[in-house]
Amino acid sequence: MSTTLSEKKEQPSSHGNSSEHVTGRPEEVIIVENREELGTGRAEASAKVWGRYSIWALYISLGLAAYVYSLDYSTTYFYTPFATSSFSVHSLLSSIEVVSQIILAVGKPVVARIADLQSRPFAFTIVLTFYIVGYILIASSHSVSHYAAGRVFQSAGQTGLQILSQIIVADITPLKWRGFVTAWLSGPFIINSFIGSKIASSMTNRNPANGWRWGYGIFCILVPVSLASIMVVLGWGERRAKKLGLVKRVEHSEGGASKRDWVRKTLKFAIEMDLLGLILFGVGWALLLIAMTLSGGAKDGWRNPSIIAMIIVGPIIIIAFIIYEIKWAKFPFIPGHFLRNRGLMATSFIAFFDFISFYLTALYLTSFLYVVKTPEWTLAEQNYFASTQSVGLTVFAIVGGVIMRWRRRLKVLLIGGLIIRCLGVGIMIRSRGANGSDAELVISQVIQAFGGGFVSITEFTAAQAAVTHKHVAMAIAFNLLITEVGGAIGSSVGGAIWVHLMPRYLRQYLPGTTDEQRALLFGSIINIAALSPDDPIRVGAIQAYAETMKILIIASLAFGLIPIFLALLVPNYRLGDAQNAIDGLDITGRRVDEPQEQKKEENSARV
């Protein structure tokens, strides 16, 4: 790992050379022995040069980036049903979301590895590029395939911004403040859930078919502006640390350069990034999950040759991924010691099942509201309701962060949050029916947010506490990777339930309609909402929506119960002044004193 000279004295070596001249005090110098520690070493060195003004500049820059990220999330999710409906393929909503979530998942280890191999500012540059390209493609798309391609790039940029913000927080905060600062960065969701609703409704009210294009397009300007400040501040810190000689990088000789040196470097980069493993992982899961969502609309359903091929090939590729990672990967993006880390694994799979549960009920929420509550609720009011859980999650996550700072523990808060969230899901069985009252709808969302806020902040903090600083970027990536795969599975299972049950319920509640009429109703929420609220066809369609949602909620509750038992395995880490709960070092790499009981917990957490 990267260490200071006070812990490990420099030894002359005939096979290495220093790439950065050291002028700082010996006890302050960070030695980077392996390339994958370069990003962490530079981050620790930067922490040594932060002053009062520079650290506040970094926090403000992070807050600005978090604000634009939350505005993006609070508006663009609302445009997806309108985009798919404008191409008359609303039923493909879940398939597009599955692909998006696979990119969100697979992209996290890539960005984290870039941040470790190079630097945090360099990774931000990559993220910004993907963001801009994605939104340009989406805003100018003329078919659902073009729209989906844009979502791939946009998802890569979005996942990069999300994980880099969390990595920076882990770099600059001790454990006792980690939960609060992480939750604080989500604070803009409280504001943007209301502002975003106004923006989204203004974009789609006047022109439901194409207004969503402008909604996506504005972020081609907002994202570069927001990320510029954080890149400048981080870059300043790294350059100042380098000028003071606070980083000593020891590189091992690999032979002289040649005309084909770029080929060797490219191959080395691919190996270090574990690109083959990431491709196998992403393609395998994508084939399996997309097959589930497409099966209902495909000719002959599950017997369709393409669906059968995806269901067979997907698991085979996943098995090949596991074998490759175990036997041949030199730098596996899921290190073996992660799999033996009880704290990291337990928290990651808590998030995994929690996201399955969440996406089973959330995927078609905006569609359900639009069909059931239009015109009783305006689009802005529907957006407010859809944002209720996001606002609540943020508020209660901040409250959870304060409690963790005060109590210095997290396990009881985690278990309590999981139980409360399941209670909220159970209430939804009635509230999301065709006859559910407005009060029932809101209460179920608030209760879920109450428990979910505590769950999200405690499990995420515990995952970071379980590893040392040099592994924190990949631990965050692993935790969020497993979380996003859970979300993809939830969307896929939800999509499969929707495309198989919704047509059946439409036939049941609309017996006098033709196949063509039902296909139009199934394919576009706009066609249903255009009917009068007392139209028998719309009444039947609403009943079909309610019956399908009931099945989704029951499945959601079943998955939501599993994390309660997993939470019993999470060590009750003490949240102190150290960067993590394992090695007792602070954010600059200096050793800090921790109570003796901490060491007992660390030893029990190490497997």
mmCIF file of C-alpha atoms in Angstrom, residues 43-386:
data_model
loop_
_atom_site.group_PDB
_atom_site.id
_atom_site.type_symbol
_atom_site.label_atom_id
_atom_site.label_comp_id
_atom_site.label_asym_id
_atom_site.label_seq_id
_atom_site.Cartn_x
_atom_site.Cartn_y
_atom_site.Cartn_z
ATOM 1 C CA ALA A 43 -5.217 11.908 -2.698
ATOM 2 C CA GLU A 44 -3.411 11.469 0.650
ATOM 3 C CA ALA A 45 -0.682 13.868 -0.450
ATOM 4 C CA SER A 46 -3.303 16.420 -1.492
ATOM 5 C CA ALA A 47 -4.950 16.119 1.923
ATOM 6 C CA LYS A 48 -1.652 17.272 3.461
ATOM 7 C CA VAL A 49 -1.753 20.592 1.574
ATOM 8 C CA TRP A 50 -5.427 21.471 2.021
ATOM 9 C CA GLY A 51 -5.932 24.631 4.058
ATOM 10 C CA ARG A 52 -9.141 26.099 5.439
ATOM 11 C CA TYR A 53 -10.068 27.881 2.200
ATOM 12 C CA SER A 54 -9.045 25.118 -0.183
ATOM 13 C CA ILE A 55 -10.952 22.413 1.714
ATOM 14 C CA TRP A 56 -14.076 24.587 1.761
ATOM 15 C CA ALA A 57 -13.612 25.249 -1.945
ATOM 16 C CA LEU A 58 -13.575 21.482 -2.444
ATOM 17 C CA TYR A 59 -16.740 20.993 -0.381
ATOM 18 C CA ILE A 60 -18.535 23.775 -2.299
ATOM 19 C CA SER A 61 -17.414 22.260 -5.614
ATOM 20 C CA LEU A 62 -18.679 18.848 -4.530
ATOM 21 C CA GLY A 63 -21.962 20.468 -3.514
ATOM 22 C CA LEU A 64 -22.329 22.119 -6.932
ATOM 23 C CA ALA A 65 -21.662 18.831 -8.727
ATOM 24 C CA ALA A 66 -24.115 17.085 -6.394
ATOM 25 C CA TYR A 67 -26.763 19.704 -7.140
ATOM 26 C CA VAL A 68 -26.558 19.225 -10.911
ATOM 27 C CA TYR A 69 -26.458 15.429 -10.484
ATOM 28 C CA SER A 70 -29.635 15.564 -8.394
ATOM 29 C CA LEU A 71 -31.322 17.911 -10.881
ATOM 30 C CA ASP A 72 -30.435 15.449 -13.626
ATOM 31 C CA TYR A 73 -31.862 12.527 -11.646
ATOM 32 C CA SER A 74 -34.945 14.492 -10.542
ATOM 33 C CA THR A 75 -35.989 15.396 -14.086
ATOM 34 C CA THR A 76 -34.657 12.952 -16.675
ATOM 35 C CA TYR A 77 -36.213 9.842 -15.123
ATOM 36 C CA PHE A 78 -39.603 11.445 -15.780
ATOM 37 C CA TYR A 79 -38.867 11.838 -19.491
ATOM 38 C CA THR A 80 -38.226 8.137 -20.167
ATOM 39 C CA PRO A 81 -41.913 7.083 -20.415
ATOM 40 C CA PHE A 82 -42.568 10.013 -22.790
ATOM 41 C CA ALA A 83 -39.502 9.190 -24.910
ATOM 42 C CA THR A 84 -40.478 5.521 -25.282
ATOM 43 C CA SER A 85 -44.119 6.471 -25.888
ATOM 44 C CA SER A 86 -43.109 8.950 -28.615
ATOM 45 C CA PHE A 87 -41.562 5.984 -30.452
ATOM 46 C CA SER A 88 -44.670 3.873 -29.579
ATOM 47 C CA VAL A 89 -42.605 1.402 -27.549
ATOM 48 C CA HIS A 90 -43.574 2.197 -23.943
ATOM 49 C CA SER A 91 -43.398 -1.510 -23.084
ATOM 50 C CA LEU A 92 -39.625 -1.366 -23.784
ATOM 51 C CA LEU A 93 -39.211 0.954 -20.781
ATOM 52 C CA SER A 94 -37.935 -1.833 -18.527
ATOM 53 C CA SER A 95 -35.486 -3.140 -21.165
ATOM 54 C CA ILE A 96 -33.938 0.309 -21.592
ATOM 55 C CA GLU A 97 -33.720 0.691 -17.814
ATOM 56 C CA VAL A 98 -32.040 -2.729 -17.497
ATOM 57 C CA VAL A 99 -29.364 -1.792 -20.052
ATOM 58 C CA SER A 100 -28.909 1.553 -18.336
ATOM 59 C CA GLN A 101 -28.497 -0.108 -14.945
ATOM 60 C CA ILE A 102 -26.014 -2.650 -16.304
ATOM 61 C CA ILE A 103 -23.899 0.264 -17.557
ATOM 62 C CA LEU A 104 -24.355 2.004 -14.208
ATOM 63 C CA ALA A 105 -23.078 -1.157 -12.524
ATOM 64 C CA VAL A 106 -20.200 -2.150 -14.824
ATOM 65 C CA GLY A 107 -19.037 1.447 -15.244
ATOM 66 C CA LYS A 108 -18.308 1.904 -11.544
ATOM 67 C CA PRO A 109 -15.272 -0.430 -11.313
ATOM 68 C CA VAL A 110 -13.899 1.093 -14.527
ATOM 69 C CA VAL A 111 -14.086 4.645 -13.186
ATOM 70 C CA ALA A 112 -12.778 3.583 -9.769
ATOM 71 C CA ARG A 113 -9.830 1.783 -11.371
ATOM 72 C CA ILE A 114 -9.020 4.827 -13.523
ATOM 73 C CA ALA A 115 -9.127 6.988 -10.381
ATOM 74 C CA ASP A 116 -6.711 4.568 -8.681
ATOM 75 C CA LEU A 117 -4.361 4.033 -11.634
ATOM 76 C CA GLN A 118 -4.149 7.695 -12.651
ATOM 77 C CA SER A 119 -5.867 10.346 -10.547
ATOM 78 C CA ARG A 120 -9.255 11.626 -9.419
ATOM 79 C CA PRO A 121 -9.219 14.717 -11.745
ATOM 80 C CA PHE A 122 -8.326 12.590 -14.789
ATOM 81 C CA ALA A 123 -11.279 10.302 -14.057
ATOM 82 C CA PHE A 124 -13.575 13.338 -13.894
ATOM 83 C CA THR A 125 -12.446 14.300 -17.407
ATOM 84 C CA ILE A 126 -13.494 10.886 -18.747
ATOM 85 C CA VAL A 127 -16.840 11.127 -16.969
ATOM 86 C CA LEU A 128 -17.562 14.574 -18.415
ATOM 87 C CA THR A 129 -16.905 13.349 -21.957
ATOM 88 C CA PHE A 130 -19.378 10.482 -21.652
ATOM 89 C CA TYR A 131 -22.009 12.728 -20.107
ATOM 90 C CA ILE A 132 -21.926 15.266 -22.957
ATOM 91 C CA VAL A 133 -21.892 12.653 -25.742
ATOM 92 C CA GLY A 134 -24.793 10.793 -24.134
ATOM 93 C CA TYR A 135 -27.082 13.776 -23.841
ATOM 94 C CA ILE A 136 -26.350 14.958 -27.361
ATOM 95 C CA LEU A 137 -27.325 11.533 -28.703
ATOM 96 C CA ILE A 138 -30.502 11.398 -26.607
ATOM 97 C CA ALA A 139 -31.692 14.906 -27.471
ATOM 98 C CA SER A 140 -31.183 14.312 -31.197
ATOM 99 C CA SER A 141 -32.454 10.705 -31.351
ATOM 100 C CA HIS A 142 -34.873 9.757 -34.127
ATOM 101 C CA SER A 143 -35.530 6.168 -33.080
ATOM 102 C CA VAL A 144 -35.596 4.135 -29.908
ATOM 103 C CA SER A 145 -32.241 2.560 -30.846
ATOM 104 C CA HIS A 146 -30.601 5.993 -31.056
ATOM 105 C CA TYR A 147 -32.215 6.939 -27.760
ATOM 106 C CA ALA A 148 -30.950 3.727 -26.130
ATOM 107 C CA ALA A 149 -27.411 4.371 -27.446
ATOM 108 C CA GLY A 150 -27.477 7.818 -25.858
ATOM 109 C CA ARG A 151 -28.655 6.323 -22.577
ATOM 110 C CA VAL A 152 -25.609 4.036 -22.600
ATOM 111 C CA PHE A 153 -23.197 6.998 -22.756
ATOM 112 C CA GLN A 154 -25.299 9.062 -20.352
ATOM 113 C CA SER A 155 -25.385 6.191 -17.855
ATOM 114 C CA ALA A 156 -21.599 5.842 -18.061
ATOM 115 C CA GLY A 157 -21.215 9.537 -17.247
ATOM 116 C CA GLN A 158 -23.817 9.421 -14.504
ATOM 117 C CA THR A 159 -22.283 6.401 -12.792
ATOM 118 C CA GLY A 160 -18.845 8.002 -12.991
ATOM 119 C CA LEU A 161 -19.990 11.217 -11.333
ATOM 120 C CA GLN A 162 -21.772 9.271 -8.619
ATOM 121 C CA ILE A 163 -18.843 7.083 -7.652
ATOM 122 C CA LEU A 164 -16.183 9.791 -7.974
ATOM 123 C CA SER A 165 -18.118 12.049 -5.611
ATOM 124 C CA GLN A 166 -18.246 9.219 -3.063
ATOM 125 C CA ILE A 167 -14.541 8.444 -3.514
ATOM 126 C CA ILE A 168 -13.650 12.091 -2.868
ATOM 127 C CA VAL A 169 -15.787 12.086 0.287
ATOM 128 C CA ALA A 170 -13.994 8.932 1.471
ATOM 129 C CA ASP A 171 -10.648 10.629 0.724
ATOM 130 C CA ILE A 172 -11.328 13.731 2.813
ATOM 131 C CA THR A 173 -13.533 12.643 5.749
ATOM 132 C CA PRO A 174 -12.964 10.452 8.834
ATOM 133 C CA LEU A 175 -15.463 7.680 9.551
ATOM 134 C CA LYS A 176 -17.316 9.657 12.204
ATOM 135 C CA TRP A 177 -18.315 12.265 9.595
ATOM 136 C CA ARG A 178 -18.551 9.934 6.584
ATOM 137 C CA GLY A 179 -22.252 9.174 6.837
ATOM 138 C CA PHE A 180 -23.270 12.785 7.409
ATOM 139 C CA VAL A 181 -21.173 14.229 4.553
ATOM 140 C CA THR A 182 -22.317 11.478 2.179
ATOM 141 C CA ALA A 183 -25.938 12.215 3.043
ATOM 142 C CA TRP A 184 -25.325 15.973 2.859
ATOM 143 C CA LEU A 185 -24.255 15.595 -0.782
ATOM 144 C CA SER A 186 -27.733 14.188 -1.420
ATOM 145 C CA GLY A 187 -29.278 17.301 0.131
ATOM 146 C CA PRO A 188 -30.013 18.968 -3.243
ATOM 147 C CA PHE A 189 -32.591 16.218 -3.870
ATOM 148 C CA ILE A 190 -34.797 17.946 -1.289
ATOM 149 C CA ILE A 191 -34.859 21.128 -3.374
ATOM 150 C CA ASN A 192 -34.716 19.593 -6.827
ATOM 151 C CA SER A 193 -37.543 17.181 -6.195
ATOM 152 C CA PHE A 194 -39.795 20.246 -6.342
ATOM 153 C CA ILE A 195 -37.855 22.372 -8.810
ATOM 154 C CA GLY A 196 -37.272 19.307 -10.985
ATOM 155 C CA SER A 197 -40.998 18.590 -11.039
ATOM 156 C CA LYS A 198 -41.712 22.080 -12.358
ATOM 157 C CA ILE A 199 -38.998 21.777 -15.001
ATOM 158 C CA ALA A 200 -40.076 18.303 -16.135
ATOM 159 C CA SER A 201 -43.753 19.198 -16.308
ATOM 160 C CA SER A 202 -43.027 22.411 -18.230
ATOM 161 C CA MET A 203 -41.015 20.419 -20.765
ATOM 162 C CA THR A 204 -43.717 17.797 -21.328
ATOM 163 C CA ASN A 205 -47.002 19.668 -20.809
ATOM 164 C CA ARG A 206 -46.850 21.725 -23.995
ATOM 165 C CA ASN A 207 -45.352 19.018 -26.162
ATOM 166 C CA PRO A 208 -45.590 15.487 -24.679
ATOM 167 C CA ALA A 209 -44.173 13.934 -27.855
ATOM 168 C CA ASN A 210 -40.913 15.932 -28.096
ATOM 169 C CA GLY A 211 -40.580 18.207 -25.057
ATOM 170 C CA TRP A 212 -38.403 15.608 -23.348
ATOM 171 C CA ARG A 213 -35.617 16.346 -25.866
ATOM 172 C CA TRP A 214 -35.106 19.832 -24.426
ATOM 173 C CA GLY A 215 -35.185 18.354 -20.938
ATOM 174 C CA TYR A 216 -32.181 16.187 -21.739
ATOM 175 C CA GLY A 217 -30.406 18.808 -23.842
ATOM 176 C CA ILE A 218 -29.983 21.433 -21.098
ATOM 177 C CA PHE A 219 -27.561 19.147 -19.271
ATOM 178 C CA CYS A 220 -25.070 19.447 -22.127
ATOM 179 C CA ILE A 221 -24.411 22.877 -20.610
ATOM 180 C CA LEU A 222 -25.074 22.334 -16.898
ATOM 181 C CA VAL A 223 -22.848 19.277 -16.394
ATOM 182 C CA PRO A 224 -19.598 20.785 -17.816
ATOM 183 C CA VAL A 225 -20.101 23.970 -15.792
ATOM 184 C CA SER A 226 -20.658 22.051 -12.546
ATOM 185 C CA LEU A 227 -17.730 19.678 -12.982
ATOM 186 C CA ALA A 228 -15.228 22.368 -14.013
ATOM 187 C CA SER A 229 -14.860 23.764 -10.484
ATOM 188 C CA ILE A 230 -14.265 20.415 -8.798
ATOM 189 C CA MET A 231 -11.689 19.438 -11.452
ATOM 190 C CA VAL A 232 -9.838 22.752 -10.896
ATOM 191 C CA VAL A 233 -9.775 22.365 -7.100
ATOM 192 C CA LEU A 234 -8.637 18.730 -7.174
ATOM 193 C CA GLY A 235 -6.052 19.495 -9.839
ATOM 194 C CA TRP A 236 -4.669 22.362 -7.752
ATOM 195 C CA GLY A 237 -4.253 20.078 -4.750
ATOM 196 C CA GLU A 238 -2.397 17.434 -6.738
ATOM 197 C CA ARG A 239 -0.098 19.951 -8.440
ATOM 198 C CA ARG A 240 0.773 21.611 -5.126
ATOM 199 C CA ALA A 241 1.508 18.235 -3.487
ATOM 200 C CA LYS A 242 3.703 17.301 -6.439
ATOM 201 C CA LYS A 243 5.553 20.638 -6.304
ATOM 202 C CA LEU A 244 6.275 20.077 -2.601
ATOM 203 C CA GLY A 245 7.515 16.558 -3.338
ATOM 204 C CA LEU A 246 4.944 14.831 -1.157
ATOM 205 C CA VAL A 247 4.539 11.842 -3.478
ATOM 206 C CA LYS A 248 7.333 9.454 -4.354
ATOM 207 C CA ARG A 249 6.390 7.010 -7.080
ATOM 208 C CA VAL A 250 8.638 3.977 -7.490
ATOM 209 C CA GLU A 251 8.342 2.454 -10.949
ATOM 210 C CA HIS A 252 9.837 -0.901 -11.855
ATOM 211 C CA SER A 253 11.769 -1.169 -15.104
ATOM 212 C CA GLU A 254 10.035 -3.162 -17.815
ATOM 213 C CA GLY A 255 12.639 -2.869 -20.555
ATOM 214 C CA GLY A 256 13.395 -0.206 -23.117
ATOM 215 C CA ALA A 257 10.894 1.523 -25.308
ATOM 216 C CA SER A 258 10.196 0.336 -28.835
ATOM 217 C CA LYS A 259 8.226 1.405 -31.855
ATOM 218 C CA ARG A 260 5.412 -0.794 -30.629
ATOM 219 C CA ASP A 261 5.585 0.510 -27.081
ATOM 220 C CA TRP A 262 2.030 1.862 -27.370
ATOM 221 C CA VAL A 263 0.757 -1.673 -28.032
ATOM 222 C CA ARG A 264 2.376 -2.919 -24.822
ATOM 223 C CA LYS A 265 0.983 0.016 -22.848
ATOM 224 C CA THR A 266 -2.493 -0.502 -24.269
ATOM 225 C CA LEU A 267 -2.418 -4.202 -23.422
ATOM 226 C CA LYS A 268 -1.105 -3.436 -19.945
ATOM 227 C CA PHE A 269 -3.886 -0.912 -19.409
ATOM 228 C CA ALA A 270 -6.526 -3.424 -20.531
ATOM 229 C CA ILE A 271 -5.124 -6.047 -18.135
ATOM 230 C CA GLU A 272 -4.953 -3.600 -15.227
ATOM 231 C CA MET A 273 -8.522 -2.482 -15.897
ATOM 232 C CA ASP A 274 -9.657 -6.120 -16.241
ATOM 233 C CA LEU A 275 -11.579 -5.077 -19.356
ATOM 234 C CA LEU A 276 -12.231 -8.669 -20.418
ATOM 235 C CA GLY A 277 -13.753 -9.481 -17.040
ATOM 236 C CA LEU A 278 -15.930 -6.375 -17.137
ATOM 237 C CA ILE A 279 -17.128 -7.167 -20.671
ATOM 238 C CA LEU A 280 -18.002 -10.752 -19.730
ATOM 239 C CA PHE A 281 -19.816 -9.591 -16.610
ATOM 240 C CA GLY A 282 -21.813 -6.884 -18.391
ATOM 241 C CA VAL A 283 -22.733 -8.907 -21.487
ATOM 242 C CA GLY A 284 -23.725 -12.001 -19.487
ATOM 243 C CA TRP A 285 -26.080 -10.165 -17.160
ATOM 244 C CA ALA A 286 -27.439 -7.946 -19.941
ATOM 245 C CA LEU A 287 -28.430 -10.945 -22.094
ATOM 246 C CA LEU A 288 -30.124 -12.742 -19.214
ATOM 247 C CA LEU A 289 -32.017 -9.762 -17.832
ATOM 248 C CA ILE A 290 -33.068 -8.265 -21.169
ATOM 249 C CA ALA A 291 -34.403 -11.671 -22.256
ATOM 250 C CA MET A 292 -36.703 -11.649 -19.235
ATOM 251 C CA THR A 293 -38.130 -8.222 -20.077
ATOM 252 C CA LEU A 294 -38.527 -8.884 -23.823
ATOM 253 C CA SER A 295 -40.070 -12.337 -23.520
ATOM 254 C CA GLY A 296 -43.623 -11.075 -23.011
ATOM 255 C CA GLY A 297 -43.655 -8.931 -26.160
ATOM 256 C CA ALA A 298 -41.658 -11.297 -28.387
ATOM 257 C CA LYS A 299 -43.372 -13.584 -30.871
ATOM 258 C CA ASP A 300 -44.084 -16.966 -29.180
ATOM 259 C CA GLY A 301 -42.860 -15.514 -25.848
ATOM 260 C CA TRP A 302 -40.387 -17.772 -24.050
ATOM 261 C CA ARG A 303 -40.289 -20.095 -27.084
ATOM 262 C CA ASN A 304 -38.878 -17.352 -29.319
ATOM 263 C CA PRO A 305 -35.445 -18.552 -30.611
ATOM 264 C CA SER A 306 -33.781 -15.224 -29.765
ATOM 265 C CA ILE A 307 -35.122 -15.289 -26.208
ATOM 266 C CA ILE A 308 -34.002 -18.910 -25.755
ATOM 267 C CA ALA A 309 -30.542 -18.049 -27.097
ATOM 268 C CA MET A 310 -30.151 -15.109 -24.685
ATOM 269 C CA ILE A 311 -31.313 -17.170 -21.704
ATOM 270 C CA ILE A 312 -28.798 -19.926 -22.543
ATOM 271 C CA VAL A 313 -25.834 -17.776 -23.587
ATOM 272 C CA GLY A 314 -26.211 -15.237 -20.753
ATOM 273 C CA PRO A 315 -25.590 -17.691 -17.870
ATOM 274 C CA ILE A 316 -22.798 -19.396 -19.855
ATOM 275 C CA ILE A 317 -20.987 -16.058 -20.171
ATOM 276 C CA ILE A 318 -21.517 -15.359 -16.450
ATOM 277 C CA ILE A 319 -19.966 -18.750 -15.613
ATOM 278 C CA ALA A 320 -17.079 -17.975 -17.995
ATOM 279 C CA PHE A 321 -16.617 -14.654 -16.166
ATOM 280 C CA ILE A 322 -16.347 -16.418 -12.795
ATOM 281 C CA ILE A 323 -13.817 -18.947 -14.126
ATOM 282 C CA TYR A 324 -11.752 -16.223 -15.805
ATOM 283 C CA GLU A 325 -11.688 -14.063 -12.659
ATOM 284 C CA ILE A 326 -10.570 -17.005 -10.496
ATOM 285 C CA LYS A 327 -7.986 -18.557 -12.822
ATOM 286 C CA TRP A 328 -6.593 -15.991 -15.229
ATOM 287 C CA ALA A 329 -7.363 -12.378 -14.271
ATOM 288 C CA LYS A 330 -4.161 -10.697 -12.999
ATOM 289 C CA PHE A 331 -6.080 -7.709 -11.628
ATOM 290 C CA PRO A 332 -9.655 -8.956 -11.002
ATOM 291 C CA PHE A 333 -12.087 -6.093 -10.545
ATOM 292 C CA ILE A 334 -13.573 -8.098 -7.674
ATOM 293 C CA PRO A 335 -10.477 -8.970 -5.567
ATOM 294 C CA GLY A 336 -10.563 -12.278 -3.738
ATOM 295 C CA HIS A 337 -10.113 -10.675 -0.334
ATOM 296 C CA PHE A 338 -13.319 -8.679 -0.901
ATOM 297 C CA LEU A 339 -15.240 -11.957 -1.076
ATOM 298 C CA ARG A 340 -13.776 -12.951 2.307
ATOM 299 C CA ASN A 341 -14.615 -9.620 3.951
ATOM 300 C CA ARG A 342 -17.723 -10.194 6.056
ATOM 301 C CA GLY A 343 -18.540 -6.520 6.527
ATOM 302 C CA LEU A 344 -18.219 -5.602 2.839
ATOM 303 C CA MET A 345 -20.097 -8.641 1.553
ATOM 304 C CA ALA A 346 -22.965 -8.384 4.041
ATOM 305 C CA THR A 347 -23.558 -4.679 3.404
ATOM 306 C CA SER A 348 -23.281 -5.073 -0.371
ATOM 307 C CA PHE A 349 -25.907 -7.809 -0.485
ATOM 308 C CA ILE A 350 -28.169 -5.857 1.839
ATOM 309 C CA ALA A 351 -28.116 -3.130 -0.809
ATOM 310 C CA PHE A 352 -28.519 -5.781 -3.542
ATOM 311 C CA PHE A 353 -31.798 -7.163 -2.216
ATOM 312 C CA ASP A 354 -32.998 -3.724 -1.120
ATOM 313 C CA PHE A 355 -32.617 -2.457 -4.695
ATOM 314 C CA ILE A 356 -34.419 -5.479 -6.125
ATOM 315 C CA SER A 357 -37.285 -4.681 -3.785
ATOM 316 C CA PHE A 358 -37.229 -0.968 -4.601
ATOM 317 C CA TYR A 359 -37.166 -1.263 -8.404
ATOM 318 C CA LEU A 360 -39.918 -3.854 -8.476
ATOM 319 C CA THR A 361 -42.336 -1.162 -7.282
ATOM 320 C CA ALA A 362 -40.658 2.023 -8.553
ATOM 321 C CA LEU A 363 -40.144 1.203 -12.235
ATOM 322 C CA TYR A 364 -43.752 1.791 -13.344
ATOM 323 C CA LEU A 365 -44.699 4.276 -10.612
ATOM 324 C CA THR A 366 -44.774 7.344 -12.885
ATOM 325 C CA SER A 367 -46.741 5.376 -15.500
ATOM 326 C CA PHE A 368 -49.223 4.229 -12.832
ATOM 327 C CA LEU A 369 -49.703 7.783 -11.568
ATOM 328 C CA TYR A 370 -50.135 9.216 -15.056
ATOM 329 C CA VAL A 371 -52.823 6.691 -15.934
ATOM 330 C CA VAL A 372 -54.682 6.706 -12.606
ATOM 331 C CA LYS A 373 -54.391 10.346 -11.475
ATOM 332 C CA THR A 374 -54.565 12.371 -14.722
ATOM 333 C CA PRO A 375 -56.219 14.931 -14.795
ATOM 334 C CA GLU A 376 -57.071 14.834 -11.047
ATOM 335 C CA TRP A 377 -53.385 15.480 -10.347
ATOM 336 C CA THR A 378 -51.400 17.806 -12.562
ATOM 337 C CA LEU A 379 -48.105 16.572 -13.980
ATOM 338 C CA ALA A 380 -46.276 18.727 -11.435
ATOM 339 C CA GLU A 381 -48.242 17.119 -8.585
ATOM 340 C CA GLN A 382 -47.515 13.661 -9.947
ATOM 341 C CA ASN A 383 -43.839 14.559 -9.996
ATOM 342 C CA TYR A 384 -44.048 15.814 -6.413
ATOM 343 C CA PHE A 385 -45.501 12.496 -5.327
ATOM 344 C CA ALA A 386 -42.978 10.477 -7.318
#
